[in-house]
Tab-separated table of C-alpha atoms in Angstrom:
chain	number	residue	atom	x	y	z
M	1	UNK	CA	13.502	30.316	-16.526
M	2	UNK	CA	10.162	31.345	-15.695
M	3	UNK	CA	7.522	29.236	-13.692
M	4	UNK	CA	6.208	26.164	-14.973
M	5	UNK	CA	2.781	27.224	-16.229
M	6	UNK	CA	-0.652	25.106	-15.941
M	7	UNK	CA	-0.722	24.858	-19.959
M	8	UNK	CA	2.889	23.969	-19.895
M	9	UNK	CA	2.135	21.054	-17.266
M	10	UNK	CA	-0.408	19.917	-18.966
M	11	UNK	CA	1.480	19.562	-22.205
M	12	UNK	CA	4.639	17.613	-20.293
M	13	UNK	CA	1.801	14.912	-18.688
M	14	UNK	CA	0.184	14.464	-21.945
M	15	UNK	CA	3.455	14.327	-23.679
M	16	UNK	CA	3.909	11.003	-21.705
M	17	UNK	CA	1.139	8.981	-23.315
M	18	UNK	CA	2.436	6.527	-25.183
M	19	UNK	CA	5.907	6.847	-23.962
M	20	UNK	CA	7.130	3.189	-23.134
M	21	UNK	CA	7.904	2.760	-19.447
M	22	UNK	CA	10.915	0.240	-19.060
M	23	UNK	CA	9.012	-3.146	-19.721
M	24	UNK	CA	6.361	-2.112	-17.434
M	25	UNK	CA	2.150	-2.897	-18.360
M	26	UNK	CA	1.566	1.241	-18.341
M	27	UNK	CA	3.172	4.091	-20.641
M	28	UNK	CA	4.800	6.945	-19.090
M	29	UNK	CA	1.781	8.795	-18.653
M	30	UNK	CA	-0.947	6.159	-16.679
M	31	UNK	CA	2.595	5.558	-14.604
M	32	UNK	CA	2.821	9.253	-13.628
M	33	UNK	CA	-1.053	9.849	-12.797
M	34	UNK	CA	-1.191	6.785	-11.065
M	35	UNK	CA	1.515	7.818	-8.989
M	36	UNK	CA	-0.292	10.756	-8.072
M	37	UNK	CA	-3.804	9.043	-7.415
M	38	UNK	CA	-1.498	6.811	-4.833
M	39	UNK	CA	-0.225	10.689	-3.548
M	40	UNK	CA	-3.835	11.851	-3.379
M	41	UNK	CA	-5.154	9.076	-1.484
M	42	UNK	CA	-2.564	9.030	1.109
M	43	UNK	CA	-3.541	13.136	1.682
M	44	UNK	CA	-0.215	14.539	0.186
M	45	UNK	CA	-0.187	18.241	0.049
M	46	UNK	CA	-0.186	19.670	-3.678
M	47	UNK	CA	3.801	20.016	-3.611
M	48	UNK	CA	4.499	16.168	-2.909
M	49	UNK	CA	1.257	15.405	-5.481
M	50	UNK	CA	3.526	17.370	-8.049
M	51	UNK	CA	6.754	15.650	-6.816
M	52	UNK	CA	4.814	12.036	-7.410
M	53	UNK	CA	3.100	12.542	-11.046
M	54	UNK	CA	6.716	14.550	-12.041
M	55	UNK	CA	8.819	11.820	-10.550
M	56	UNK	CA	9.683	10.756	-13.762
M	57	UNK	CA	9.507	13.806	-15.721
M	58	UNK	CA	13.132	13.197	-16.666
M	59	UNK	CA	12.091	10.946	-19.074
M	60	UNK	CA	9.845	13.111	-21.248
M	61	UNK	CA	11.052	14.230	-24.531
M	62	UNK	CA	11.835	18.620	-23.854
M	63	UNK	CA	13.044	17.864	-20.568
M	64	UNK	CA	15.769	15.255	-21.994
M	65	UNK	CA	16.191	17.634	-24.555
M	66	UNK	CA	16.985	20.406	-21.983
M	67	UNK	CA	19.214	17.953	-20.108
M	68	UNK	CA	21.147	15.976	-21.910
M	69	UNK	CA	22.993	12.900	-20.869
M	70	UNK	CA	21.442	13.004	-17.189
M	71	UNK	CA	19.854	9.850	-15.476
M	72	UNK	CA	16.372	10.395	-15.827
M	73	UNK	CA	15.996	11.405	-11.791
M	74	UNK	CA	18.912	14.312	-12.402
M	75	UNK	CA	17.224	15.723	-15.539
M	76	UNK	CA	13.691	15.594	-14.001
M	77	UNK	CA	15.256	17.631	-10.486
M	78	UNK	CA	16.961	19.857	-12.809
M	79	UNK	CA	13.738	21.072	-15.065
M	80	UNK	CA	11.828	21.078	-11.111
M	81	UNK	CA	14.216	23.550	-9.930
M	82	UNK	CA	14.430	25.763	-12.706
M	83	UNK	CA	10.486	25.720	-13.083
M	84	UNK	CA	8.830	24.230	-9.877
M	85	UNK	CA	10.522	24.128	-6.773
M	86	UNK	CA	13.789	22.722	-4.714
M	87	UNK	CA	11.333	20.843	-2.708
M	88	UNK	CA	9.740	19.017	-6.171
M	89	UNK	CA	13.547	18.791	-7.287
M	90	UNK	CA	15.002	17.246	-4.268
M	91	UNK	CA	12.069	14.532	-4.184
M	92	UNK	CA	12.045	13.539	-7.480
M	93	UNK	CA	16.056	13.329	-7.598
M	94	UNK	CA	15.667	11.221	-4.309
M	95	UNK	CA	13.413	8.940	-5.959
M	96	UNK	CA	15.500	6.211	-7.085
M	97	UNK	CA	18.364	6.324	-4.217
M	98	UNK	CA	14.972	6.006	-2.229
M	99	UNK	CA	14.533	2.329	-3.974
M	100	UNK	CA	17.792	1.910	-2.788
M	101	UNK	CA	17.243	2.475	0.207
M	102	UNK	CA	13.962	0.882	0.781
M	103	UNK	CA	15.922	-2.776	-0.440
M	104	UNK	CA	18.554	-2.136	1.806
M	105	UNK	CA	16.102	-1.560	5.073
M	106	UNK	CA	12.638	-3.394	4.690
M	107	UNK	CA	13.090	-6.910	3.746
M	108	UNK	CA	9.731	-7.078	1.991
M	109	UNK	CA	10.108	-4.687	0.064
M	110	UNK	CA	12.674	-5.998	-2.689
M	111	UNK	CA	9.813	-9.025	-3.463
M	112	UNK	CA	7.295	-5.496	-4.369
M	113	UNK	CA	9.651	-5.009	-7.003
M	114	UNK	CA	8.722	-5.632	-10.896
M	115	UNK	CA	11.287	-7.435	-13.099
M	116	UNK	CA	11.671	-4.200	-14.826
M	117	UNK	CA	12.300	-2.192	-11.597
M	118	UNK	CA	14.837	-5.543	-9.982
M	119	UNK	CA	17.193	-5.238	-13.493
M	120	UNK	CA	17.066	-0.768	-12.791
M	121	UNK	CA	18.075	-1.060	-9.387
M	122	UNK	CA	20.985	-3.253	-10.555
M	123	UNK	CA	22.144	-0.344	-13.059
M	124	UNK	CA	21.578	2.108	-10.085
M	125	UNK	CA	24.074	0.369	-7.632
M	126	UNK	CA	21.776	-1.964	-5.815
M	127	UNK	CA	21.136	-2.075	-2.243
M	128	UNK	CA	22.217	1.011	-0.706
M	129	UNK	CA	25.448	0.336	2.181
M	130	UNK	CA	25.611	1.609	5.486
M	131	UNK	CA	27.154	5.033	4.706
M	132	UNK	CA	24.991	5.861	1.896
M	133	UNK	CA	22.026	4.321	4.698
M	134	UNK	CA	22.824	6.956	7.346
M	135	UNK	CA	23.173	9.746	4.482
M	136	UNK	CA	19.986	9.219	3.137
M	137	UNK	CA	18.412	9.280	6.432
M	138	UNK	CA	19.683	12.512	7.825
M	139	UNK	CA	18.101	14.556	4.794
M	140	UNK	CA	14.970	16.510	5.662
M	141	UNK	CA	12.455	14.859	3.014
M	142	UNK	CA	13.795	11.898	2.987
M	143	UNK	CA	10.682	10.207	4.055
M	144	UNK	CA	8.639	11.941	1.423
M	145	UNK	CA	10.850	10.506	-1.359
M	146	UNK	CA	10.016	6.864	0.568
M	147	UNK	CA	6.557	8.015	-0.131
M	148	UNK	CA	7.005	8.600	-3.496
M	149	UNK	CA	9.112	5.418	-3.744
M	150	UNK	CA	6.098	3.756	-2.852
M	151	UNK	CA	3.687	5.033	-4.702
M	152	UNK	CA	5.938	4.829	-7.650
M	153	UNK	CA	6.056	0.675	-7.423
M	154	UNK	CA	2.681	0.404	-7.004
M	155	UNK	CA	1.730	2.931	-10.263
M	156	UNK	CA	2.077	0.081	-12.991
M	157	UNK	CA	-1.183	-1.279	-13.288
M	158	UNK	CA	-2.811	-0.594	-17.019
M	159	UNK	CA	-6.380	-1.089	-15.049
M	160	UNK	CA	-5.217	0.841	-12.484
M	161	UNK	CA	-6.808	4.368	-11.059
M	162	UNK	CA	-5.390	7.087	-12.563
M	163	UNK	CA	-5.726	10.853	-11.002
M	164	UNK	CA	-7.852	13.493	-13.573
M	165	UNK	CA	-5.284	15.627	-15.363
M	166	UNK	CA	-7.804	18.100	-13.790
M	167	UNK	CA	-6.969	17.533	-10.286
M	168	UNK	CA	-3.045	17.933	-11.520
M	169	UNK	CA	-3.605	21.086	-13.003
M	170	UNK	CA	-5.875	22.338	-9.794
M	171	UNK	CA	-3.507	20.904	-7.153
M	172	UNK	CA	-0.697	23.218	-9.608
M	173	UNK	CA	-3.098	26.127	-9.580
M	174	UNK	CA	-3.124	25.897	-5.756
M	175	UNK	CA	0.394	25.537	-5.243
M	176	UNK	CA	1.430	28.025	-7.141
M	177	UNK	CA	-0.317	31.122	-5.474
């Protein structure tokens, strides 16, 4: 496939609005640019910013489409790497073991959670044991899908601050030189 182009990006994040978001106060689409104002504040470069607003790309409509029958993470890595990057892919694919693991090793972190997010990380295995633990841990980005994590929980306020679709598209622009 070829390179995932500005207009095309564009398209996907719009594509979002309205999509519900598990139970959650925000649709698909305040959820992903929220998650990317969180990544912009914090000073991520434009790759991780990508990773964060596309964490959940699996759930959008052509990207299901294209992937049928994947978890929403595996779909969402699989469209990265085919049209972004293995960097975007791994990220977003580590998203949700990164829940997992943030239950499993910071004890105030499970109270964070939403309802929504406490009965999903029931359905994704729960708290993450000590060989998955030391796994996780000795992969390179790990930390930047903790990140991500983060930002994720915290992108599910309907009056929340969103990031411009314009700084997505420039922050793609950028990257993709």
């Amino acid at each position: 496939m070829s390179p995932l182009s500005g207009a095309e990006l564009a398209e996907l994040v719009d594509g979002l609005a309205g999509l519900p978001y598990g139970g959650e106060a925000v649709d698909q689409r305040t959820h992903a640019l929220q998650t990317g104002w969180f990544a912009a504040r914090a000073g991520a470069d434009d790759e991780l910013l990508l990773a964060a607003v596309l964490h959940d790309i699996g759930r959008a409509k052509p990207v299901r489409a294209a992937y049928p029958g994947l978890p929403h993470e595996h779909a969402g890595a699989e469209f990265a790497r085919d049209r972004l990057s293995d960097r975007i892919a791994w990220v977003i694919s580590a998203h949700v073991p990164a829940k997992r693991y943030l239950v499993a090793t910071d004890r105030d972190y499970a109270a964070l959670l939403s309802p929504a997010s406490v009965a999903s990380l029931r359905r994704q295995g729960g708290p993450m044991a000590e060989p998955e633990l030391a796994e996780f841990r000795a992969q390179p980005m790990a930390e930047q899908a903790v990140l991500v994590r983060r930002w994720d929980d915290s992108a599910k306020d309907p009056d929340g601050p969103t990031l411009a679709l314009a700084e997505v598209l420039a922050a793609h622009e950028r990257w993709a030189v």
